Coordinates of N, CA, C and O in Angstrom, one line a residue:
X18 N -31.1 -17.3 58.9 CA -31.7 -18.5 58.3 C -33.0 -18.7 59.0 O -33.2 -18.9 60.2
X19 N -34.1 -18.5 57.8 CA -35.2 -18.5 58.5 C -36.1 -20.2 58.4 O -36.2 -20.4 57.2
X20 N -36.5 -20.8 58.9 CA -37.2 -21.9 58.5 C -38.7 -22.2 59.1 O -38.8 -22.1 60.3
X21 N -39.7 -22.4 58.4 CA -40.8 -22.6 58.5 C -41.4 -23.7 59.0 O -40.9 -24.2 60.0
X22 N -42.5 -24.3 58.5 CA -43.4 -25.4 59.3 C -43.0 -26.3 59.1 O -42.5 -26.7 58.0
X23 N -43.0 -26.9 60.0 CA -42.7 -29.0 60.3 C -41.2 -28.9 59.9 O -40.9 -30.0 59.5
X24 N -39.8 -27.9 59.7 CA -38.9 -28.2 59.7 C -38.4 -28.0 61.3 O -37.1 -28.0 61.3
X25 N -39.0 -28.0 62.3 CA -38.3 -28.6 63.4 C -38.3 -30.2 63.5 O -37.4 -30.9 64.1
X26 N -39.1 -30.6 63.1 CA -39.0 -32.4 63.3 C -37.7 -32.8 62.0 O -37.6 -34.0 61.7
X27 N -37.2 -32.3 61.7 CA -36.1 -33.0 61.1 C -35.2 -34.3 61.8 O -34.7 -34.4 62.9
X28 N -35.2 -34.8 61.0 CA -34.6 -36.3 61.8 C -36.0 -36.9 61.9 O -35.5 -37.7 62.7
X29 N -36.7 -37.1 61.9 CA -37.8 -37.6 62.6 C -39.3 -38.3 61.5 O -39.9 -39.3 61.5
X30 N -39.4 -36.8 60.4 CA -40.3 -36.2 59.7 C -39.7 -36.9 58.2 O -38.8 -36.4 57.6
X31 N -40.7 -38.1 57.8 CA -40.0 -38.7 56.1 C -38.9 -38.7 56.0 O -38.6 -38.1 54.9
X32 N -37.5 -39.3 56.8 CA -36.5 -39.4 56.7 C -35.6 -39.6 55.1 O -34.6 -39.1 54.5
X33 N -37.0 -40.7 54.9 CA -37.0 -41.0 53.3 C -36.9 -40.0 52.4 O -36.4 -40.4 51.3
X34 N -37.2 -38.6 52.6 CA -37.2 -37.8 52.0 C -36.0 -36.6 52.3 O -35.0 -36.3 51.5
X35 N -36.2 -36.1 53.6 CA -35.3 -35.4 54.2 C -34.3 -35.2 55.3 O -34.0 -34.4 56.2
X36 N -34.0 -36.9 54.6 CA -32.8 -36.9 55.4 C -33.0 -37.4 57.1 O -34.2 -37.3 57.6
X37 N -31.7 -37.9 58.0 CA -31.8 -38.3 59.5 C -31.3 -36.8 60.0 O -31.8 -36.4 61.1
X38 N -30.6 -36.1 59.4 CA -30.1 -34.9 60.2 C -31.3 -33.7 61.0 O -32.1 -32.9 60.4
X39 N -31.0 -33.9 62.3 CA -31.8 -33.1 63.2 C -31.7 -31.8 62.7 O -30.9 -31.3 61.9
X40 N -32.8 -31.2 63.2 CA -32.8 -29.4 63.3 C -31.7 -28.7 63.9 O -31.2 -27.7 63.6
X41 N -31.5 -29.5 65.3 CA -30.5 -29.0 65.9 C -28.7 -29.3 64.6 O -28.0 -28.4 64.2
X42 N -28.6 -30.4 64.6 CA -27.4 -30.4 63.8 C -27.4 -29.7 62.3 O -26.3 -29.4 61.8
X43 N -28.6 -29.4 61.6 CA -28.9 -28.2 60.9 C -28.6 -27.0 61.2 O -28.3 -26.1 60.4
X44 N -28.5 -27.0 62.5 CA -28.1 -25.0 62.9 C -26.7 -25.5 63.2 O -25.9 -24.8 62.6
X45 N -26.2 -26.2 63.7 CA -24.6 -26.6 64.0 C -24.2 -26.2 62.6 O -23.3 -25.4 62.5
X46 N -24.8 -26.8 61.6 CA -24.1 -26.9 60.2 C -23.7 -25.8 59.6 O -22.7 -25.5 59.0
X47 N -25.0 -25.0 59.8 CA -25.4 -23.7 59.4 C -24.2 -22.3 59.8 O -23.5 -21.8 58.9
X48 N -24.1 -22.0 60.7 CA -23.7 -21.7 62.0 C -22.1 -21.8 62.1 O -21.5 -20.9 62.6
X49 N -21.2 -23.3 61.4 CA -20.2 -23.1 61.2 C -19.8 -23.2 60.1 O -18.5 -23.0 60.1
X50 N -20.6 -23.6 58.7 CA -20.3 -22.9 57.6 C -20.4 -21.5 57.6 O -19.4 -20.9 57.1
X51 N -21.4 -20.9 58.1 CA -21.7 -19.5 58.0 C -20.0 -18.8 58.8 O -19.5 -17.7 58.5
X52 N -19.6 -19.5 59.6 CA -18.4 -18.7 60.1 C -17.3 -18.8 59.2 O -16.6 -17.8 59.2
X53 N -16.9 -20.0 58.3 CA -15.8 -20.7 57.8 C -16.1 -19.4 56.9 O -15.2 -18.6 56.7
X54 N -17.5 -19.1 56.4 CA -18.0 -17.7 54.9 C -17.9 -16.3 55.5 O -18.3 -15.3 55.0
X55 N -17.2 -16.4 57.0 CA -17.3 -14.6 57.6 C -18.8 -14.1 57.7 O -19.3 -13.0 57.5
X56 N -19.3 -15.4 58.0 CA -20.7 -14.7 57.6 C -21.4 -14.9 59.3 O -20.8 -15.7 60.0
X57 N -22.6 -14.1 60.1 CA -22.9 -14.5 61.6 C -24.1 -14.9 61.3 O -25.0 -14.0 61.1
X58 N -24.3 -16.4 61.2 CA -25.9 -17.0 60.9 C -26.5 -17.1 62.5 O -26.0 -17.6 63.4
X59 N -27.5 -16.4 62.4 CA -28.9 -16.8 63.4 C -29.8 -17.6 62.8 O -30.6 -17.1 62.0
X60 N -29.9 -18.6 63.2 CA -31.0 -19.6 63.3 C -32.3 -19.8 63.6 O -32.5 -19.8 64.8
X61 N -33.2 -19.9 62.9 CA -34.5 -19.5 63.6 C -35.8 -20.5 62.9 O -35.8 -20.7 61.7
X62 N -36.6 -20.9 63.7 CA -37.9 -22.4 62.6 C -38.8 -21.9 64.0 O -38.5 -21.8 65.2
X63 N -39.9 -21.5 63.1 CA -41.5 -21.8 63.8 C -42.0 -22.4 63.3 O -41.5 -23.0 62.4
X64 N -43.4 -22.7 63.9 CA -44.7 -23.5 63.0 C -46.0 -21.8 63.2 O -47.2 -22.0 63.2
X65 N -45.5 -20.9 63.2 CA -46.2 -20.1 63.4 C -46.4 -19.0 62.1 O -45.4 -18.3 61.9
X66 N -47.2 -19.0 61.3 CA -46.7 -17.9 60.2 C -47.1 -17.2 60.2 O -47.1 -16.7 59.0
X67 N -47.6 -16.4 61.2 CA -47.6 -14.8 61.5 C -46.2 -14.3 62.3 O -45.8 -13.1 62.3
X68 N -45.4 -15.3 63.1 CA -44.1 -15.0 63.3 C -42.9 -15.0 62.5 O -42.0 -14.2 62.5
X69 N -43.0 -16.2 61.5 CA -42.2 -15.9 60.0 C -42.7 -14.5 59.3 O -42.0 -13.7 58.8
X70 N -43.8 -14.5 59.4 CA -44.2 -12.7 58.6 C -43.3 -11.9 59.2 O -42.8 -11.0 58.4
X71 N -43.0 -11.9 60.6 CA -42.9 -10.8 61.5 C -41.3 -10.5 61.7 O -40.9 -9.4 61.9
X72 N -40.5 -11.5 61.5 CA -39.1 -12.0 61.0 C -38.5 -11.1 59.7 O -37.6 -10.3 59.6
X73 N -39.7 -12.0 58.6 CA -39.5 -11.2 57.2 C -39.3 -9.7 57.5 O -38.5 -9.0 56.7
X74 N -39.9 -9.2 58.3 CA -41.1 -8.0 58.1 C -39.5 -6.9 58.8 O -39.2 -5.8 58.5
X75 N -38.9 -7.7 59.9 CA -37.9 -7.1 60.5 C -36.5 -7.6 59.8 O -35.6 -6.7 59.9
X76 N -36.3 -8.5 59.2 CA -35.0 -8.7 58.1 C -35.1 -7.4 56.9 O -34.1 -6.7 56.5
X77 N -36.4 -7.2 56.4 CA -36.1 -6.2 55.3 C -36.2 -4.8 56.1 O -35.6 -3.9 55.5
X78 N -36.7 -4.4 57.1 CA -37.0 -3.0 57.7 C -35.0 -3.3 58.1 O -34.4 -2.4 57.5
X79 N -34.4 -4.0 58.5 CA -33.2 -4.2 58.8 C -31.5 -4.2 57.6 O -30.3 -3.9 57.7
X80 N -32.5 -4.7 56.3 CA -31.7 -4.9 55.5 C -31.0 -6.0 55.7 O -29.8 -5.8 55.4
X81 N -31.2 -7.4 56.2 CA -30.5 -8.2 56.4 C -30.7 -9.2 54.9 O -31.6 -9.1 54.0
X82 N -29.5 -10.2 55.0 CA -30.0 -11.1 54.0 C -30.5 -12.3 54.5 O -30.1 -12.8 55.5
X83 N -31.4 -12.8 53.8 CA -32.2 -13.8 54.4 C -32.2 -15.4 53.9 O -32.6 -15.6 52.7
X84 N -31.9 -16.5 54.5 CA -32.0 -17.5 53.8 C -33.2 -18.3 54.3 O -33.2 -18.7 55.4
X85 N -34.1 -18.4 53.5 CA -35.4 -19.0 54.1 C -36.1 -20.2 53.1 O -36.2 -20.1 51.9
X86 N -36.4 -21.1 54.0 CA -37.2 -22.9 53.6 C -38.0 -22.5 54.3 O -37.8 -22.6 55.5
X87 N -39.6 -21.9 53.7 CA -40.8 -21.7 54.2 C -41.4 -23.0 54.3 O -42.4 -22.8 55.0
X88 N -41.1 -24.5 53.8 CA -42.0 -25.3 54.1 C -43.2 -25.2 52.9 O -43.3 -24.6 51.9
X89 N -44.0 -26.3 53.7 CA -45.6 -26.1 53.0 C -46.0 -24.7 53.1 O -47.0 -24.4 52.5
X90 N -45.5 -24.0 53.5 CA -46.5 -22.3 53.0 C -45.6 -21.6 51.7 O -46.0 -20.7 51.0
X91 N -44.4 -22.1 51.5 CA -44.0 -21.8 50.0 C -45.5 -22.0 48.6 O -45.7 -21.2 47.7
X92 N -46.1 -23.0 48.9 CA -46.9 -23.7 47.8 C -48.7 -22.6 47.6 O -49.5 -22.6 46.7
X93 N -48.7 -21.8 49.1 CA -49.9 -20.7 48.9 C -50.1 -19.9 50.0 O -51.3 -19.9 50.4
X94 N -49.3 -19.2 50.8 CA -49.7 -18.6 51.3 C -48.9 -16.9 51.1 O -47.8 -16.5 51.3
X95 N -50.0 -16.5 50.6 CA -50.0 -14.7 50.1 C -49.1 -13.9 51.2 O -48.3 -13.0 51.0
X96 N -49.7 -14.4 52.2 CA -48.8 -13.5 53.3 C -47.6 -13.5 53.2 O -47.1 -12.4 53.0
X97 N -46.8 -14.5 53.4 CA -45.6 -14.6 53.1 C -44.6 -14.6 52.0 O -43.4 -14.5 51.9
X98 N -45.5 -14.7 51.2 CA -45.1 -14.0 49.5 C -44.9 -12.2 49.7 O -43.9 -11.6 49.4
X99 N -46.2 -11.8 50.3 CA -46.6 -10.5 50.5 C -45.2 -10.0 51.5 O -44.6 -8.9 51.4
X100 N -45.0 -10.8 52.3 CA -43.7 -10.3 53.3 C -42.4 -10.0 52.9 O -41.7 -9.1 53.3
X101 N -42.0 -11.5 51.7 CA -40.9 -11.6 51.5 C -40.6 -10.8 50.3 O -39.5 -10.4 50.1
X102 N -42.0 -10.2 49.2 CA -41.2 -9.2 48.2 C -40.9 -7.6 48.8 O -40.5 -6.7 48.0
X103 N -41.2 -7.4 50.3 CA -40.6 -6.8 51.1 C -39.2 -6.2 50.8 O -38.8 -5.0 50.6
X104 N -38.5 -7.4 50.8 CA -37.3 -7.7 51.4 C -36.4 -6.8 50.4 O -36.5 -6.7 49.2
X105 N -35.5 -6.1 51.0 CA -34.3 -5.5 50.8 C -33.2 -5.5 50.8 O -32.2 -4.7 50.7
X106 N -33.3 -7.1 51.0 CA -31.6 -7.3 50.7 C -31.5 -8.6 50.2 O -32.6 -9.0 50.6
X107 N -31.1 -9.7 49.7 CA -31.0 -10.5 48.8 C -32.0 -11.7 50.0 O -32.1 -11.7 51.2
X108 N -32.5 -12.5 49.1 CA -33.0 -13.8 50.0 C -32.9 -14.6 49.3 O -33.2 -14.2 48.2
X109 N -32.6 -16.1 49.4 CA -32.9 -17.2 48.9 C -33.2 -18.5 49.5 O -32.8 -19.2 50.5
X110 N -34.3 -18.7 48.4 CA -35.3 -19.4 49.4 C -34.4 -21.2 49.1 O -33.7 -21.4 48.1
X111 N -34.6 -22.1 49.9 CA -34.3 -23.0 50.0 C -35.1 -24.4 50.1 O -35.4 -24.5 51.3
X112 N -35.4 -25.3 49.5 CA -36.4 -26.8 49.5 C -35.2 -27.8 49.7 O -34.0 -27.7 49.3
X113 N -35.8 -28.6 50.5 CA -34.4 -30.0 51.0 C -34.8 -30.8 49.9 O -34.0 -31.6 49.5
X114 N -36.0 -30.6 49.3 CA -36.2 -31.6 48.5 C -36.4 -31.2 47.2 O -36.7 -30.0 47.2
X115 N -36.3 -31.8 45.8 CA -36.8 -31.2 44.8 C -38.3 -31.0 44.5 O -38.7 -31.9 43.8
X116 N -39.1 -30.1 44.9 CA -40.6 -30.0 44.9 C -41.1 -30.0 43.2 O -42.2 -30.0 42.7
X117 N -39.8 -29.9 42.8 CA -40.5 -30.2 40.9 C -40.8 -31.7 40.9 O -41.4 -32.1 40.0
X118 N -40.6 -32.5 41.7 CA -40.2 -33.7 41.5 C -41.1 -34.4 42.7 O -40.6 -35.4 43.3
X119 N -42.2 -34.0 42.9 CA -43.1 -34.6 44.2 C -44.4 -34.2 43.8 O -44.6 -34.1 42.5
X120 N -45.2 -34.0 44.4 CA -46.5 -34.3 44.5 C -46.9 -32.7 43.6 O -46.2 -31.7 43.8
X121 N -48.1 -32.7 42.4 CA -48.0 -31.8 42.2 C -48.4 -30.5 42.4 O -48.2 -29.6 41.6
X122 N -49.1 -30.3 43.4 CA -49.3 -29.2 44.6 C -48.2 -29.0 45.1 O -48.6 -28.3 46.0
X123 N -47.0 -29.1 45.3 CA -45.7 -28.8 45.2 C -44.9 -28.0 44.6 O -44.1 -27.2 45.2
X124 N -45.1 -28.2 43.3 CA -44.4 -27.4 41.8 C -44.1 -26.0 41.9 O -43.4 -25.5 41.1
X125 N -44.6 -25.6 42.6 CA -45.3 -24.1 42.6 C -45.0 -23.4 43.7 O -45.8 -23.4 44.6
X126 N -44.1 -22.9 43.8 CA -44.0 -21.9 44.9 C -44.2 -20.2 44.7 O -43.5 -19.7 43.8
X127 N -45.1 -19.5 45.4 CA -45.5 -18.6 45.3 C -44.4 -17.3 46.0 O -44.8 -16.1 45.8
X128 N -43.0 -17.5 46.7 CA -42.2 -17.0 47.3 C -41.4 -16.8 46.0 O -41.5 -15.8 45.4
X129 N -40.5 -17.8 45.4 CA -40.0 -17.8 44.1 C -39.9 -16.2 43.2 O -38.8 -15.8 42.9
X130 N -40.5 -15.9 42.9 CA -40.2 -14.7 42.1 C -40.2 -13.5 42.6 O -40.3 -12.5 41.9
X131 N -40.1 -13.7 44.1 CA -39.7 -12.5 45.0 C -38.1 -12.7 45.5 O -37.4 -11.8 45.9
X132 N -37.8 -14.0 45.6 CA -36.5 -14.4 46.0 C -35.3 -14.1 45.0 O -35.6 -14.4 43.8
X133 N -34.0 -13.6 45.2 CA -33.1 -13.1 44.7 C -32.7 -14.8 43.9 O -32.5 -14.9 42.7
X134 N -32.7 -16.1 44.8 CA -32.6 -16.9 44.1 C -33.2 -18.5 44.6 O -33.8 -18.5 45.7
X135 N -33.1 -19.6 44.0 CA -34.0 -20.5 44.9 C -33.0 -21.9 44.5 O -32.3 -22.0 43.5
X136 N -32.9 -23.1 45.8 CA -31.8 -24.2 45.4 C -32.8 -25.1 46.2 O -33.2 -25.0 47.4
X137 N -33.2 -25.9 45.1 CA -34.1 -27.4 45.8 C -33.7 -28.4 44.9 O -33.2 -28.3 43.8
X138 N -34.1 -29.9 45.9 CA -33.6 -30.9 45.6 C -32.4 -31.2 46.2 O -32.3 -32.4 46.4
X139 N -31.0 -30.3 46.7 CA -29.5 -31.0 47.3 C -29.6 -30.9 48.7 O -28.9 -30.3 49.5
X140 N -30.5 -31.4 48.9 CA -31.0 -32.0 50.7 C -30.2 -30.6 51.3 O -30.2 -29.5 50.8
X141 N -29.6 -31.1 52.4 CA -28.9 -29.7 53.1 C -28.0 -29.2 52.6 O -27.7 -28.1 52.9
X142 N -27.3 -29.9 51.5 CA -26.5 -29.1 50.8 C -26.4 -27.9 50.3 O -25.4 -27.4 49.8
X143 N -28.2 -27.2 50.5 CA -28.9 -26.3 49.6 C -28.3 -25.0 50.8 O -27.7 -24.0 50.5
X144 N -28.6 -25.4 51.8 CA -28.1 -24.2 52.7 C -26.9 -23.8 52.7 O -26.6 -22.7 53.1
X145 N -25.9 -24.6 52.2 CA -24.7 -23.8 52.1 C -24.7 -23.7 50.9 O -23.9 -24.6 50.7
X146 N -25.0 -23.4 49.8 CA -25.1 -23.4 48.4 C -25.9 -21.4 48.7 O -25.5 -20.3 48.2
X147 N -27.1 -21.8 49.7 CA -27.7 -20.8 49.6 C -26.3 -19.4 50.2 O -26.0 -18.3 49.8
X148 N -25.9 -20.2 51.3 CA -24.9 -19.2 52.3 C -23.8 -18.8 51.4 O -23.5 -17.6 51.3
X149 N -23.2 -19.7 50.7 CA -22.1 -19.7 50.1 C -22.3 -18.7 48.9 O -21.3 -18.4 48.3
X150 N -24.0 -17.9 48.3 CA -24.2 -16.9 47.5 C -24.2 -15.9 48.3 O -23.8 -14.8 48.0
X151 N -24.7 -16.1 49.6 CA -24.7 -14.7 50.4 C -23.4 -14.3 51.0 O -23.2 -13.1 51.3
X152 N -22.7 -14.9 51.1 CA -21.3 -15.1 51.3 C -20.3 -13.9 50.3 O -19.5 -13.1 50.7
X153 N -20.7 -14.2 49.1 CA -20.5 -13.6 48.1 C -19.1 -14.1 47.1 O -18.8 -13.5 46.0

């Protein structure tokens, strides 16, 4: 599970929006859904996106599957578009929030049609929605 910018302030960051649950209780969540699904989630959030590139860049040279909430760099940044249609083994990308339904420099995500599949809008519910497809 890969997560991108400003989702370490969770709990903290527009609650109004995304929820009181911490980052840390995010990977608890993650971590023992992922076991209840047989599945071994590693948890992982920068604010760096040359190290999310570098992540991508080693999940697909690896073949792993990827569940990733890039954040505000879903909405333009090429690099990580460029990273993620990489990828070689299923990914789906995840929004806590419904970005159809916010500001509209949001609407649009540029990762999207590289992603095996995408679940926004069911707050954290989306991560196990996303695990529970990788799960199979």
């Amino acid at each position: 599970m890969l997560n991108g910018v400003n989702l370490g302030r969770l709990g903290t960051r527009q609650p109004e929006i995304y929820g009181s649950t911490t980052y840390a209780e995010l990977v608890q969540r993650c971590t023992s859904r992922g076991a209840e699904l047989g599945l071994d989630v590693e948890c992982r959030q920068t604010d760096s996106e040359a190290e999310l590139v570098g992540w991508l860049h080693r999940a697909a040279d690896e073949s792993v599957p990827v569940v990733l909430n890039p954040g505000a760099w879903s909405h333009y940044s090429i690099a990580l578009a460029d990273a993620v249609a990489l990828r070689t083994a299923d990914l789906v990308e995840v929004h806590i929030s419904n970005i159809h339904t916010r500001e509209e420099f949001r609407h649009h995500s540029v990762i999207s049609r590289y992603a095996t599949g995408v679940v926004a809008g069911l707050g954290l519910a989306g991560y196990d929605a996303a695990l529970a497809y990788l799960a199979g």
